Amino acid sequence: MKTLRYMAAALAAAGLMAVPANATTFVFKGAGNNVTPLGTAGVDFQEDCATTGDFCSIDHDAGLSYTLDGYGLQVKAYEDTVSDTDTLEVTLGTATRLIQDIAPSDSGLGAWSEDSGSDDQTQFDSGESIEFIFDNLVKVTDVEFNAGGDTNCTNTSDGSGEGSCGEFILEIFDDADAFLSASLIDITNTDVLGVLGTGARFVLTAVTPGSGFTVAKLTVSEVPVPAALPLLLSGLAGLGFASRRRKTA
């Protein structure tokens, strides 16, 4: 019993010593403060993109990769995705061109669906998906969405966009790629989603016909781990060993 009390006290102390999460924001829109994809082999910013300064994937299976403040991120786009809004089941289609639309400010990551150079303000339309793969478990918050045509989700009634942002199915997986959750989220009139969830892989599939969205920015923070956890585990192991020694003495 005394050993159990020691263990409980140690666990409580570890909770108090949890490391605070460090947050950073990936900005995919706007010139000057946005993140830039890594390398050049999988990135083209002129020939395959309508506007100089935008970024597009060449190897669509690899998408675009980013790193910021110690966080690694790979982003991919898919077309011909099959989804069911009742069961929330999603079968990803084939990888397609991912565009990071830099300008103007109400832009972001989208799927290149059109062939016309004047239609580079592409959103994730119904049947298209965007996948965010982080190198560790993270909490994703403050996700900003825009509609096609460089407009906010809450400002599409004037006809300048490609329709409202609509709904998407969100799937979350952990760092072992095990399924965690699925939900249906409506961002028709929402520019910023406060919390997306905690995981290592996030898949957003647009499901509203005639609607779609771009992802302008998102904030990530590490999942807190007790700072004293390694010491705690070794201490608990020592307590257990000492208890067994007393019983066998």
C-alpha positions as CSV (number, residue, x, y, z in Angstrom):
1,M,0.0,0.0,0.0
2,K,2.9,2.3,0.8
3,T,4.3,1.7,-2.6
4,L,1.0,2.5,-4.3
5,R,0.9,5.8,-2.4
6,Y,4.4,6.6,-3.6
7,M,3.4,5.8,-7.2
8,A,0.3,8.1,-6.9
9,A,2.4,10.9,-5.5
10,A,4.9,10.5,-8.3
11,L,2.2,10.6,-11.0
12,A,0.7,13.7,-9.5
13,A,4.1,15.4,-9.4
14,A,4.7,14.4,-13.1
15,G,1.5,16.1,-14.1
16,L,2.5,19.3,-12.4
17,M,5.8,19.2,-14.3
18,A,4.3,18.9,-17.7
19,V,6.2,20.7,-20.4
20,P,4.2,23.6,-22.0
21,A,3.3,23.1,-25.6
22,N,5.1,25.4,-28.1
23,A,2.8,26.7,-30.8
24,T,3.7,27.8,-34.3
25,T,1.6,28.9,-37.3
26,F,2.0,27.7,-40.9
27,V,0.9,30.4,-43.3
28,F,0.2,29.2,-46.8
29,K,-1.4,32.5,-48.2
30,G,-0.1,36.0,-48.8
31,A,3.3,37.2,-49.9
32,G,6.0,37.9,-47.4
33,N,5.0,35.9,-44.3
34,N,4.1,32.5,-45.8
35,V,6.0,29.2,-45.6
36,T,8.0,28.0,-48.6
37,P,8.1,24.4,-49.7
38,L,11.3,22.5,-49.1
39,G,13.7,21.9,-52.0
40,T,13.2,22.3,-55.7
41,A,12.9,18.8,-57.1
42,G,9.2,18.5,-56.2
43,V,8.4,22.2,-56.5
44,D,7.6,24.4,-59.5
45,F,6.7,28.0,-59.2
46,Q,6.3,29.1,-62.8
47,E,5.8,26.5,-65.5
48,D,3.1,24.5,-63.8
49,C,1.5,27.4,-61.8
50,A,-0.4,30.2,-63.4
51,T,1.0,33.0,-61.3
52,T,4.7,33.6,-60.7
53,G,5.4,33.1,-57.1
54,D,2.9,30.3,-56.5
55,F,4.0,26.8,-55.8
56,C,2.8,23.5,-57.3
57,S,3.7,19.9,-56.8
58,I,5.4,18.1,-59.7
59,D,5.6,14.7,-57.9
60,H,1.9,14.6,-56.8
61,D,2.4,11.5,-54.7
62,A,4.9,13.5,-52.6
63,G,3.0,16.7,-52.6
64,L,4.7,19.7,-50.9
65,S,6.8,19.5,-47.7
66,Y,7.5,22.2,-45.2
67,T,9.4,22.7,-41.9
68,L,8.9,25.4,-39.4
69,D,10.2,25.8,-35.8
70,G,11.0,22.1,-35.6
71,Y,7.7,20.9,-37.0
72,G,7.8,18.8,-40.2
73,L,4.8,18.8,-42.5
74,Q,3.9,17.0,-45.8
75,V,0.8,18.1,-47.7
76,K,-0.9,16.2,-50.5
77,A,-4.0,16.6,-52.7
78,Y,-6.3,14.0,-54.1
79,E,-9.0,13.9,-56.7
80,D,-11.8,11.3,-57.4
81,T,-12.1,10.6,-53.7
82,V,-15.2,8.5,-52.7
83,S,-16.9,9.4,-49.4
84,D,-20.1,8.7,-47.5
85,T,-21.5,11.5,-45.3
86,D,-23.6,9.0,-43.4
87,T,-20.9,6.5,-42.4
88,L,-18.1,9.1,-42.7
89,E,-16.1,6.5,-44.7
90,V,-13.5,7.9,-47.2
91,T,-11.5,6.2,-49.9
92,L,-8.8,8.5,-51.2
93,G,-8.6,8.9,-55.0
94,T,-5.5,9.5,-57.0
95,A,-2.9,12.1,-56.1
96,T,-3.3,15.3,-58.0
97,R,-1.5,18.7,-58.3
98,L,-1.3,20.6,-55.0
99,I,-1.1,24.4,-55.4
100,Q,0.0,26.8,-52.8
101,D,-1.7,30.0,-54.0
102,I,0.3,32.9,-52.5
103,A,-1.6,36.0,-53.6
104,P,-3.8,37.7,-52.8
105,S,-4.2,37.4,-49.1
106,D,-7.4,35.3,-49.2
107,S,-5.9,32.3,-50.9
108,G,-4.0,29.2,-49.7
109,L,-3.6,25.5,-50.4
110,G,-5.9,24.0,-53.1
111,A,-6.2,21.2,-55.6
112,W,-5.5,22.2,-59.2
113,S,-8.7,21.1,-60.9
114,E,-8.8,23.4,-63.9
115,D,-6.5,23.5,-66.9
116,S,-7.0,27.2,-67.6
117,G,-4.2,29.4,-66.4
118,S,-6.7,32.1,-65.3
119,D,-8.3,29.6,-62.8
120,D,-5.3,29.1,-60.5
121,Q,-7.4,30.2,-57.5
122,T,-8.4,26.6,-57.1
123,Q,-10.2,25.2,-54.1
124,F,-10.8,21.6,-52.8
125,D,-14.0,20.9,-54.6
126,S,-16.5,18.0,-53.8
127,G,-14.7,14.7,-54.3
128,E,-11.2,16.2,-53.6
129,S,-9.1,15.9,-50.5
130,I,-6.2,17.5,-48.8
131,E,-3.9,15.5,-46.5
132,F,-1.6,17.0,-43.7
133,I,1.0,14.6,-42.4
134,F,3.1,15.8,-39.5
135,D,6.3,14.1,-38.3
136,N,4.9,13.9,-34.7
137,L,1.7,14.0,-32.8
138,V,0.4,17.6,-32.8
139,K,-2.6,19.6,-31.8
140,V,-4.0,21.6,-34.7
141,T,-5.9,24.8,-34.0
142,D,-7.0,28.1,-35.6
143,V,-7.3,26.7,-39.1
144,E,-8.2,29.5,-41.6
145,F,-10.3,28.6,-44.6
146,N,-11.0,30.5,-47.8
147,A,-13.3,30.0,-50.7
148,G,-12.2,29.8,-54.3
149,G,-11.7,33.1,-56.1
150,D,-9.7,34.4,-53.2
151,T,-12.7,35.2,-50.9
152,N,-13.5,34.4,-47.3
153,C,-15.9,31.6,-46.5
154,T,-18.2,34.3,-45.0
155,N,-18.1,36.5,-48.1
156,T,-19.2,34.3,-51.1
157,S,-22.7,35.7,-51.6
158,D,-21.5,38.4,-54.0
159,G,-20.8,35.8,-56.7
160,S,-17.0,36.5,-56.8
161,G,-16.1,33.1,-55.4
162,E,-16.6,29.5,-56.5
163,G,-19.4,28.9,-54.1
164,S,-19.5,28.6,-50.3
165,C,-16.9,26.6,-48.4
166,G,-19.5,23.9,-47.6
167,E,-18.8,20.7,-45.6
168,F,-15.9,18.4,-45.3
169,I,-15.3,15.0,-43.7
170,L,-12.3,15.1,-41.3
171,E,-10.3,12.0,-40.5
172,I,-7.6,11.9,-37.9
173,F,-4.9,9.3,-37.5
174,D,-2.1,8.9,-34.9
175,D,1.7,8.7,-35.4
176,A,1.3,4.9,-36.1
177,D,-1.3,5.7,-38.7
178,A,-4.0,4.2,-36.6
179,F,-7.5,5.7,-37.1
180,L,-8.6,8.0,-34.3
181,S,-11.8,9.7,-35.4
182,A,-14.0,11.0,-38.2
183,S,-16.5,13.9,-38.2
184,L,-18.5,16.0,-40.6
185,I,-17.7,19.7,-40.3
186,D,-19.6,22.6,-41.9
187,I,-17.5,25.7,-42.7
188,T,-20.1,27.3,-45.0
189,N,-20.0,30.6,-43.0
190,T,-16.9,30.0,-40.9
191,D,-13.5,31.5,-41.8
192,V,-11.6,30.1,-38.8
193,L,-12.0,26.7,-37.1
194,G,-10.8,27.0,-33.5
195,V,-9.8,23.3,-33.0
196,L,-9.2,20.7,-35.7
197,G,-8.0,18.0,-33.4
198,T,-4.9,16.0,-32.1
199,G,-3.1,13.5,-34.3
200,A,-0.3,13.1,-36.8
201,R,-2.3,12.8,-40.1
202,F,-5.4,14.8,-41.0
203,V,-7.5,14.2,-44.1
204,L,-10.1,16.8,-45.2
205,T,-12.4,15.7,-47.9
206,A,-14.8,18.3,-49.5
207,V,-18.3,16.8,-49.8
208,T,-20.7,19.7,-50.7
209,P,-21.4,19.8,-54.5
210,G,-20.6,23.2,-55.9
211,S,-18.6,24.3,-52.9
212,G,-15.1,24.0,-51.7
213,F,-12.3,25.6,-49.8
214,T,-8.6,26.4,-49.5
215,V,-6.5,26.1,-46.3
216,A,-4.9,29.5,-45.7
217,K,-3.1,28.8,-42.4
218,L,-3.1,26.6,-39.3
219,T,-1.4,26.6,-35.9
220,V,0.3,23.5,-34.5
221,S,1.5,22.7,-31.0
222,E,3.2,19.7,-29.5
223,V,1.3,17.3,-27.4
224,P,2.6,17.8,-23.8
225,V,4.5,15.0,-22.2
226,P,5.4,15.1,-18.5
227,A,8.9,16.4,-18.2
228,A,9.7,13.9,-15.4
229,L,8.3,10.9,-17.2
230,P,11.6,9.1,-17.8
231,L,12.7,9.7,-14.2
232,L,9.2,8.7,-13.0
233,L,9.3,5.4,-14.9
234,S,12.8,4.5,-13.6
235,G,11.7,5.4,-10.1
236,L,8.5,3.3,-10.3
237,A,10.6,0.4,-11.6
238,G,12.9,0.8,-8.6
239,L,10.0,0.8,-6.2
240,G,8.6,-2.3,-7.7
241,F,12.0,-4.1,-7.5
242,A,12.4,-3.0,-3.8
243,S,8.9,-4.3,-3.0
244,R,9.7,-7.7,-4.5
245,R,13.0,-7.9,-2.6
246,R,11.2,-7.3,0.7
247,K,8.6,-10.0,-0.1
248,T,11.2,-12.6,-1.0
249,A,13.6,-11.8,1.9
